[in-house]
mmCIF file of C-alpha atoms in Angstrom:
data_model
loop_
_atom_site.group_PDB
_atom_site.id
_atom_site.type_symbol
_atom_site.label_atom_id
_atom_site.label_comp_id
_atom_site.label_asym_id
_atom_site.label_seq_id
_atom_site.Cartn_x
_atom_site.Cartn_y
_atom_site.Cartn_z
ATOM 1 C CA MET A 1 1.080 235.490 -114.000
ATOM 2 C CA LEU A 2 2.831 233.327 -111.421
ATOM 3 C CA ASP A 3 1.401 233.520 -107.936
ATOM 4 C CA VAL A 4 3.901 235.158 -105.562
ATOM 5 C CA ARG A 5 2.702 233.274 -102.478
ATOM 6 C CA ARG A 6 2.942 229.937 -104.246
ATOM 7 C CA LEU A 7 6.500 230.836 -105.242
ATOM 8 C CA GLN A 8 7.334 231.305 -101.564
ATOM 9 C CA VAL A 9 5.760 227.921 -100.769
ATOM 10 C CA LEU A 10 7.958 226.322 -103.443
ATOM 11 C CA ARG A 11 10.981 228.044 -101.978
ATOM 12 C CA ALA A 12 10.139 226.689 -98.521
ATOM 13 C CA VAL A 13 9.850 223.137 -99.891
ATOM 14 C CA VAL A 14 13.161 223.370 -101.761
ATOM 15 C CA THR A 15 15.068 224.859 -98.824
ATOM 16 C CA SER A 16 13.489 222.436 -96.334
ATOM 17 C CA GLY A 17 13.939 219.353 -98.506
ATOM 18 C CA THR A 18 10.515 217.861 -97.708
ATOM 19 C CA VAL A 19 6.887 218.868 -97.974
ATOM 20 C CA THR A 20 6.349 218.010 -94.312
ATOM 21 C CA ALA A 21 9.178 220.267 -93.116
ATOM 22 C CA ALA A 22 7.983 223.106 -95.318
ATOM 23 C CA ALA A 23 4.443 222.711 -93.975
ATOM 24 C CA ALA A 24 5.704 222.915 -90.393
ATOM 25 C CA HIS A 25 7.727 226.036 -91.228
ATOM 26 C CA LEU A 26 4.828 227.764 -92.961
ATOM 27 C CA GLY A 27 2.122 226.676 -90.545
ATOM 28 C CA TYR A 28 0.244 224.791 -93.271
ATOM 29 C CA THR A 29 -0.777 221.169 -93.563
ATOM 30 C CA PRO A 30 1.350 218.979 -95.884
ATOM 31 C CA SER A 31 -1.725 218.571 -98.070
ATOM 32 C CA ALA A 32 -2.104 222.342 -98.439
ATOM 33 C CA VAL A 33 1.562 222.700 -99.391
ATOM 34 C CA SER A 34 1.234 219.958 -102.021
ATOM 35 C CA GLN A 35 -1.849 221.677 -103.440
ATOM 36 C CA GLN A 36 -0.025 225.000 -103.688
ATOM 37 C CA VAL A 37 2.931 223.424 -105.474
ATOM 38 C CA ALA A 38 0.610 221.557 -107.852
ATOM 39 C CA ALA A 39 -1.221 224.787 -108.686
ATOM 40 C CA LEU A 40 2.101 226.536 -109.333
ATOM 41 C CA GLU A 41 3.218 223.704 -111.625
ATOM 42 C CA LYS A 42 -0.011 224.146 -113.569
ATOM 43 C CA GLN A 43 0.708 227.863 -113.915
ATOM 44 C CA ALA A 44 4.315 227.203 -114.934
ATOM 45 C CA GLY A 45 3.344 224.455 -117.371
ATOM 46 C CA THR A 46 6.104 222.132 -116.152
ATOM 47 C CA ALA A 47 7.131 219.995 -113.181
ATOM 48 C CA LEU A 48 8.933 221.897 -110.427
ATOM 49 C CA LEU A 49 9.744 219.054 -107.959
ATOM 50 C CA GLU A 50 10.759 215.443 -108.229
ATOM 51 C CA ARG A 51 10.831 212.821 -105.514
ATOM 52 C CA VAL A 52 14.163 211.586 -104.139
ATOM 53 C CA GLY A 53 13.686 208.939 -101.458
ATOM 54 C CA ARG A 54 11.517 210.466 -98.744
ATOM 55 C CA GLY A 55 12.238 213.991 -99.852
ATOM 56 C CA VAL A 56 12.024 216.134 -102.960
ATOM 57 C CA ARG A 57 14.431 218.106 -105.061
ATOM 58 C CA PRO A 58 13.792 220.864 -107.584
ATOM 59 C CA THR A 59 13.764 220.329 -111.293
ATOM 60 C CA PRO A 60 15.721 222.890 -113.344
ATOM 61 C CA ALA A 61 12.489 224.900 -113.641
ATOM 62 C CA GLY A 62 11.872 224.539 -109.903
ATOM 63 C CA LEU A 63 15.407 225.707 -109.113
ATOM 64 C CA LEU A 64 14.979 228.715 -111.425
ATOM 65 C CA LEU A 65 11.720 229.752 -109.781
ATOM 66 C CA THR A 66 13.171 229.195 -106.306
ATOM 67 C CA GLU A 67 15.985 231.613 -107.078
ATOM 68 C CA HIS A 68 13.498 234.208 -108.304
ATOM 69 C CA ALA A 69 11.285 233.581 -105.271
ATOM 70 C CA ALA A 70 14.259 234.470 -103.054
ATOM 71 C CA LEU A 71 14.740 237.723 -104.944
ATOM 72 C CA ILE A 72 11.023 238.518 -104.697
ATOM 73 C CA GLY A 73 11.025 237.778 -100.963
ATOM 74 C CA SER A 74 13.964 240.131 -100.420
ATOM 75 C CA ALA A 75 12.278 242.855 -102.472
ATOM 76 C CA VAL A 76 9.047 242.512 -100.496
ATOM 77 C CA ALA A 77 10.959 242.676 -97.214
ATOM 78 C CA ARG A 78 12.713 245.854 -98.359
ATOM 79 C CA ALA A 79 9.387 247.333 -99.446
ATOM 80 C CA GLU A 80 7.839 246.567 -96.049
ATOM 81 C CA SER A 81 10.809 248.149 -94.278
ATOM 82 C CA ALA A 82 10.665 251.243 -96.498
ATOM 83 C CA LEU A 83 6.920 251.544 -95.905
ATOM 84 C CA ALA A 84 7.427 251.297 -92.142
ATOM 85 C CA ASP A 85 10.064 254.057 -92.312
ATOM 86 C CA LEU A 86 7.746 256.258 -94.356
ATOM 87 C CA ARG A 87 4.768 255.723 -92.040
ATOM 88 C CA ALA A 88 6.951 256.485 -89.024
ATOM 89 C CA GLY A 89 8.259 259.696 -90.606
ATOM 90 C CA ARG A 90 11.849 258.484 -90.870
ATOM 91 C CA THR A 91 11.917 258.909 -94.656
ATOM 92 C CA GLY A 92 9.833 260.458 -97.398
ATOM 93 C CA ARG A 93 9.412 263.684 -99.308
ATOM 94 C CA LEU A 94 7.312 266.766 -98.667
ATOM 95 C CA ALA A 95 6.461 269.373 -101.280
ATOM 96 C CA VAL A 96 6.056 272.757 -99.563
ATOM 97 C CA ARG A 97 5.065 276.104 -101.057
ATOM 98 C CA TYR A 98 5.281 279.527 -99.418
ATOM 99 C CA PHE A 99 5.083 283.250 -100.162
ATOM 100 C CA ALA A 100 8.079 285.521 -99.704
ATOM 101 C CA THR A 101 7.305 287.370 -96.459
ATOM 102 C CA ALA A 102 6.460 284.105 -94.699
ATOM 103 C CA GLY A 103 9.794 282.547 -95.674
ATOM 104 C CA SER A 104 12.176 283.832 -93.029
ATOM 105 C CA THR A 105 9.671 284.228 -90.195
ATOM 106 C CA LEU A 106 7.573 281.057 -90.469
ATOM 107 C CA VAL A 107 8.962 278.588 -92.962
ATOM 108 C CA ALA A 108 12.680 278.766 -92.126
ATOM 109 C CA PRO A 109 12.376 277.946 -88.393
ATOM 110 C CA ALA A 110 9.703 275.334 -89.078
ATOM 111 C CA LEU A 111 11.902 273.546 -91.621
ATOM 112 C CA ALA A 112 14.878 273.680 -89.263
ATOM 113 C CA ARG A 113 12.810 271.845 -86.656
ATOM 114 C CA LEU A 114 11.522 269.380 -89.254
ATOM 115 C CA ARG A 115 15.097 268.562 -90.258
ATOM 116 C CA ALA A 116 16.053 267.969 -86.628
ATOM 117 C CA ASP A 117 13.022 265.765 -85.919
ATOM 118 C CA HIS A 118 12.859 263.973 -89.300
ATOM 119 C CA PRO A 119 16.363 264.091 -90.822
ATOM 120 C CA GLY A 120 15.528 261.492 -93.461
ATOM 121 C CA VAL A 121 12.667 263.504 -94.971
ATOM 122 C CA ARG A 122 13.504 265.575 -98.050
ATOM 123 C CA VAL A 123 11.669 268.841 -98.730
ATOM 124 C CA ASP A 124 10.842 270.278 -102.141
ATOM 125 C CA LEU A 125 10.505 273.989 -101.266
ATOM 126 C CA ARG A 126 9.276 276.560 -103.777
ATOM 127 C CA LEU A 127 7.521 279.916 -103.872
ATOM 128 C CA THR A 128 3.778 279.788 -104.504
ATOM 129 C CA ASP A 129 2.225 280.865 -107.754
ATOM 130 C CA PRO A 130 1.140 284.471 -107.049
ATOM 131 C CA GLU A 131 -1.870 284.081 -109.339
ATOM 132 C CA ASP A 132 -3.247 281.094 -107.417
ATOM 133 C CA PRO A 133 -1.225 280.060 -104.347
ATOM 134 C CA PHE A 134 -3.655 277.221 -103.572
ATOM 135 C CA GLN A 135 -3.422 275.435 -106.901
ATOM 136 C CA ASP A 136 -0.428 273.151 -106.210
ATOM 137 C CA VAL A 137 -2.101 271.772 -103.090
ATOM 138 C CA ALA A 138 -5.526 271.546 -104.725
ATOM 139 C CA ARG A 139 -4.053 269.599 -107.661
ATOM 140 C CA GLY A 140 -1.918 267.310 -105.512
ATOM 141 C CA ARG A 141 1.444 268.770 -106.563
ATOM 142 C CA ALA A 142 2.228 270.033 -103.052
ATOM 143 C CA ASP A 143 1.522 268.711 -99.574
ATOM 144 C CA LEU A 144 1.392 272.092 -97.827
ATOM 145 C CA ALA A 145 1.347 275.751 -98.837
ATOM 146 C CA VAL A 146 1.667 278.770 -96.563
ATOM 147 C CA VAL A 147 -0.846 281.246 -97.971
ATOM 148 C CA VAL A 148 -2.805 284.370 -97.232
ATOM 149 C CA GLN A 149 -6.206 282.920 -96.568
ATOM 150 C CA ASP A 150 -8.859 283.407 -99.194
ATOM 151 C CA PRO A 151 -12.276 282.851 -97.536
ATOM 152 C CA GLY A 152 -13.627 281.516 -100.818
ATOM 153 C CA ARG A 153 -11.135 278.641 -101.100
ATOM 154 C CA SER A 154 -11.975 275.413 -99.285
ATOM 155 C CA GLY A 155 -13.203 271.908 -99.871
ATOM 156 C CA GLU A 156 -10.938 271.198 -102.855
ATOM 157 C CA GLY A 157 -9.039 268.238 -101.419
ATOM 158 C CA PHE A 158 -7.218 270.316 -98.837
ATOM 159 C CA GLU A 159 -7.770 271.782 -95.397
ATOM 160 C CA VAL A 160 -6.986 275.352 -94.336
ATOM 161 C CA VAL A 161 -5.298 275.676 -90.937
ATOM 162 C CA ARG A 162 -5.079 279.181 -89.467
ATOM 163 C CA LEU A 163 -1.561 280.126 -88.358
ATOM 164 C CA LEU A 164 -1.695 283.802 -87.351
ATOM 165 C CA ASP A 165 -3.272 287.202 -87.938
ATOM 166 C CA ASP A 166 -0.881 289.653 -89.578
ATOM 167 C CA PRO A 167 -2.032 293.256 -88.902
ATOM 168 C CA TYR A 168 -1.185 296.115 -91.243
ATOM 169 C CA ALA A 169 0.589 299.217 -89.936
ATOM 170 C CA ALA A 170 0.973 302.729 -91.283
ATOM 171 C CA VAL A 171 4.309 303.393 -92.968
ATOM 172 C CA LEU A 172 5.061 307.131 -92.975
ATOM 173 C CA PRO A 173 7.931 309.366 -94.078
ATOM 174 C CA ALA A 174 10.112 310.291 -91.118
ATOM 175 C CA GLY A 175 8.984 313.911 -91.251
ATOM 176 C CA HIS A 176 5.267 313.230 -91.590
ATOM 177 C CA PRO A 177 2.945 315.147 -89.201
ATOM 178 C CA LEU A 178 1.574 311.845 -87.848
ATOM 179 C CA ALA A 179 5.026 310.330 -87.258
ATOM 180 C CA GLY A 180 4.995 311.570 -83.661
ATOM 181 C CA GLU A 181 1.746 309.796 -82.807
ATOM 182 C CA ASP A 182 1.713 306.489 -80.924
ATOM 183 C CA ILE A 183 -1.188 305.217 -83.023
ATOM 184 C CA VAL A 184 -2.890 306.498 -86.151
ATOM 185 C CA ASP A 185 -6.632 306.593 -86.808
ATOM 186 C CA LEU A 186 -7.055 305.276 -90.330
ATOM 187 C CA HIS A 187 -9.289 308.148 -91.442
ATOM 188 C CA GLU A 188 -6.367 310.543 -90.822
ATOM 189 C CA LEU A 189 -4.710 309.116 -93.938
ATOM 190 C CA ALA A 190 -7.742 309.820 -96.150
ATOM 191 C CA GLY A 191 -6.289 312.855 -97.938
ATOM 192 C CA GLU A 192 -2.815 311.401 -98.512
ATOM 193 C CA HIS A 193 -1.121 310.099 -101.609
ATOM 194 C CA TRP A 194 -0.595 306.375 -101.208
ATOM 195 C CA VAL A 195 2.165 303.946 -102.143
ATOM 196 C CA GLY A 196 0.717 300.553 -102.977
ATOM 197 C CA SER A 197 2.648 297.467 -101.893
ATOM 198 C CA GLU A 198 0.203 294.687 -102.760
ATOM 199 C CA PRO A 199 -1.115 293.249 -106.012
ATOM 200 C CA PRO A 200 -4.882 292.777 -106.332
ATOM 201 C CA GLY A 201 -6.002 289.836 -104.223
ATOM 202 C CA PRO A 202 -6.271 288.691 -100.598
ATOM 203 C CA CYS A 203 -3.363 290.894 -99.414
ATOM 204 C CA LEU A 204 -4.815 294.115 -100.853
ATOM 205 C CA GLU A 205 -8.417 293.441 -99.858
ATOM 206 C CA PRO A 206 -7.891 294.071 -96.095
ATOM 207 C CA VAL A 207 -6.439 297.504 -96.958
ATOM 208 C CA THR A 208 -9.215 298.619 -99.297
ATOM 209 C CA GLU A 209 -11.945 297.189 -97.065
ATOM 210 C CA ALA A 210 -10.556 298.934 -93.951
ATOM 211 C CA CYS A 211 -10.257 302.243 -95.796
ATOM 212 C CA ALA A 212 -13.844 301.877 -97.018
ATOM 213 C CA ALA A 213 -14.955 301.268 -93.417
ATOM 214 C CA ALA A 214 -13.089 304.466 -92.453
ATOM 215 C CA GLY A 215 -14.971 306.391 -95.146
ATOM 216 C CA PHE A 216 -12.527 306.768 -98.023
ATOM 217 C CA SER A 217 -10.772 305.039 -100.879
ATOM 218 C CA PRO A 218 -6.942 305.195 -100.897
ATOM 219 C CA ASP A 219 -5.412 307.280 -103.685
ATOM 220 C CA PHE A 220 -2.624 305.036 -104.962
ATOM 221 C CA VAL A 221 -0.191 307.218 -106.923
ATOM 222 C CA ILE A 222 2.638 304.632 -106.977
ATOM 223 C CA GLN A 223 2.412 300.861 -107.173
ATOM 224 C CA SER A 224 5.060 298.469 -105.902
ATOM 225 C CA GLU A 225 4.681 294.777 -105.112
ATOM 226 C CA ASP A 226 7.837 294.730 -103.001
ATOM 227 C CA TYR A 227 7.836 296.026 -99.413
ATOM 228 C CA ALA A 228 11.440 297.216 -99.446
ATOM 229 C CA THR A 229 10.863 299.232 -102.629
ATOM 230 C CA ALA A 230 7.563 300.572 -101.325
ATOM 231 C CA GLN A 231 9.325 301.769 -98.171
ATOM 232 C CA GLY A 232 11.856 303.572 -100.359
ATOM 233 C CA PHE A 233 9.056 305.463 -102.110
ATOM 234 C CA VAL A 234 7.526 306.371 -98.745
ATOM 235 C CA ALA A 235 10.907 307.508 -97.385
ATOM 236 C CA ALA A 236 11.263 309.797 -100.408
ATOM 237 C CA GLY A 237 8.022 311.526 -99.408
ATOM 238 C CA LEU A 238 6.004 310.228 -102.344
ATOM 239 C CA GLY A 239 3.177 308.872 -100.237
ATOM 240 C CA VAL A 240 2.124 306.801 -97.231
ATOM 241 C CA GLY A 241 1.261 303.131 -97.078
ATOM 242 C CA LEU A 242 -0.231 300.287 -95.109
ATOM 243 C CA MET A 243 1.978 297.213 -94.967
ATOM 244 C CA PRO A 244 1.695 293.950 -93.008
ATOM 245 C CA ARG A 245 3.968 293.525 -90.025
ATOM 246 C CA LEU A 246 5.657 290.434 -91.446
ATOM 247 C CA GLY A 247 6.756 292.656 -94.327
ATOM 248 C CA LEU A 248 8.223 295.242 -91.959
ATOM 249 C CA ARG A 249 10.857 293.256 -90.121
ATOM 250 C CA THR A 250 13.522 295.178 -92.027
ATOM 251 C CA LEU A 251 12.853 298.914 -92.082
ATOM 252 C CA HIS A 252 14.109 301.673 -94.342
ATOM 253 C CA PRO A 253 15.861 304.314 -92.196
ATOM 254 C CA GLY A 254 13.694 307.039 -93.704
ATOM 255 C CA VAL A 255 10.321 305.714 -92.511
ATOM 256 C CA VAL A 256 8.458 305.346 -89.254
ATOM 257 C CA VAL A 257 5.879 302.645 -88.579
ATOM 258 C CA ARG A 258 2.778 303.174 -86.460
ATOM 259 C CA PRO A 259 -0.134 300.862 -85.616
ATOM 260 C CA VAL A 260 -3.518 301.918 -86.972
ATOM 261 C CA ARG A 261 -7.047 301.660 -85.625
ATOM 262 C CA ASN A 262 -10.690 302.281 -86.498
ATOM 263 C CA PRO A 263 -10.289 299.801 -88.128
ATOM 264 C CA GLU A 264 -7.014 297.894 -88.149
ATOM 265 C CA PRO A 265 -6.596 295.897 -91.391
ATOM 266 C CA VAL A 266 -5.544 292.284 -90.846
ATOM 267 C CA ARG A 267 -4.602 289.511 -93.246
ATOM 268 C CA VAL A 268 -4.947 285.898 -92.133
ATOM 269 C CA ILE A 269 -1.981 283.633 -92.826
ATOM 270 C CA SER A 270 -2.817 279.955 -93.032
ATOM 271 C CA ALA A 271 -1.461 276.606 -94.102
ATOM 272 C CA ALA A 272 -3.346 274.884 -96.900
ATOM 273 C CA VAL A 273 -2.715 271.169 -96.336
ATOM 274 C CA ARG A 274 -3.560 268.334 -98.723
ATOM 275 C CA SER A 275 -6.040 266.219 -96.783
ATOM 276 C CA THR A 276 -4.510 262.816 -97.561
ATOM 277 C CA ALA A 277 -1.024 264.066 -96.652
ATOM 278 C CA LEU A 278 -2.060 264.618 -93.033
ATOM 279 C CA GLU A 279 -1.461 260.897 -92.495
ATOM 280 C CA GLN A 280 2.290 261.566 -92.716
ATOM 281 C CA PRO A 281 3.974 262.147 -89.334
ATOM 282 C CA ALA A 282 6.511 264.487 -90.955
ATOM 283 C CA LEU A 283 3.763 266.733 -92.331
ATOM 284 C CA ARG A 284 1.990 266.842 -89.000
ATOM 285 C CA GLY A 285 5.328 267.762 -87.418
ATOM 286 C CA LEU A 286 5.858 270.552 -89.950
ATOM 287 C CA LEU A 287 2.376 271.913 -89.274
ATOM 288 C CA ASP A 288 3.063 271.950 -85.508
ATOM 289 C CA ALA A 289 6.386 273.713 -86.140
ATOM 290 C CA LEU A 290 4.644 276.356 -88.280
ATOM 291 C CA ARG A 291 2.130 276.963 -85.500
ATOM 292 C CA ASP A 292 4.950 277.437 -82.979
ATOM 293 C CA ALA A 293 6.849 279.754 -85.340
ATOM 294 C CA ALA A 294 3.685 281.824 -85.752
ATOM 295 C CA VAL A 295 3.573 282.495 -82.007
ATOM 296 C CA THR A 296 6.844 284.454 -82.150
ATOM 297 C CA ALA A 297 6.521 285.840 -85.683
ATOM 298 C CA ASP A 298 4.800 289.137 -84.861
ATOM 299 C CA PRO A 299 7.208 291.626 -83.206
ATOM 300 C CA PRO A 300 5.817 294.704 -81.400
ATOM 301 C CA LEU A 301 5.710 297.937 -83.375
ATOM 302 C CA HIS A 302 6.413 300.319 -80.523
ATOM 303 C CA GLY A 303 9.703 302.151 -80.916
ATOM 304 C CA ARG A 304 9.963 301.458 -84.641
ATOM 305 C CA ASP A 305 11.221 304.898 -85.605
#
């Protein structure tokens, strides 16, 4: 393979017209330039320069390689410029994953800020795999995923950054005896029929663990993995439920929402970030924007009738 640096030395000699001028331009000695050209001629298997008076001129092979050296030099310059843009966050691509209830409250405002701060960065945005929301980040297919934190997942090539705690609230039919209370003790829901709104996993575990701490196991008579549908079942009087506040930003008119205590279930929402991707300014900017969006993501429950 031809040596790229030697090609640039040849180009300097041809454009300068003399070895001495090329050496001055490159900061080499004339002897070093001659050695580089001789080594390139050995690689090429043919003469590249011929003497003309006190100067030199390229042979047909030398002219051919000089033209290619110019193209290589331009390509390297473009690569250096593109790399500088990428390192500065002016260009690039981020693969981002999220789950549905985090989309409008966390991801949308964060991406709007990212676009304003880094307009040249493209985002590949997709919903997470519900079976394993960490897998795209763990396998290097995504740079960041907004997830419900699983305490057992860490150290797999990514870091978990806590964004916010998302408490669960009681969702009751409008005519329920507890609908007039300001706050509901969890044990008061022990004898109720329940509407499930979470699949098995880190979103359901805070509910079942809190109920166990309150001395009972919830009697799920209806299962729904969609908060809007679950609210419809509750509004119809088919049961009560516990749902996270991020899932309750749009309420069915037939339900009331009350905070719970003793204990209050909470899910932790985090950003799983591929460790090597943290070098990218755009990703660090997105993470900061997600943190800021998390500050305003949790509206008060009072008055939600």
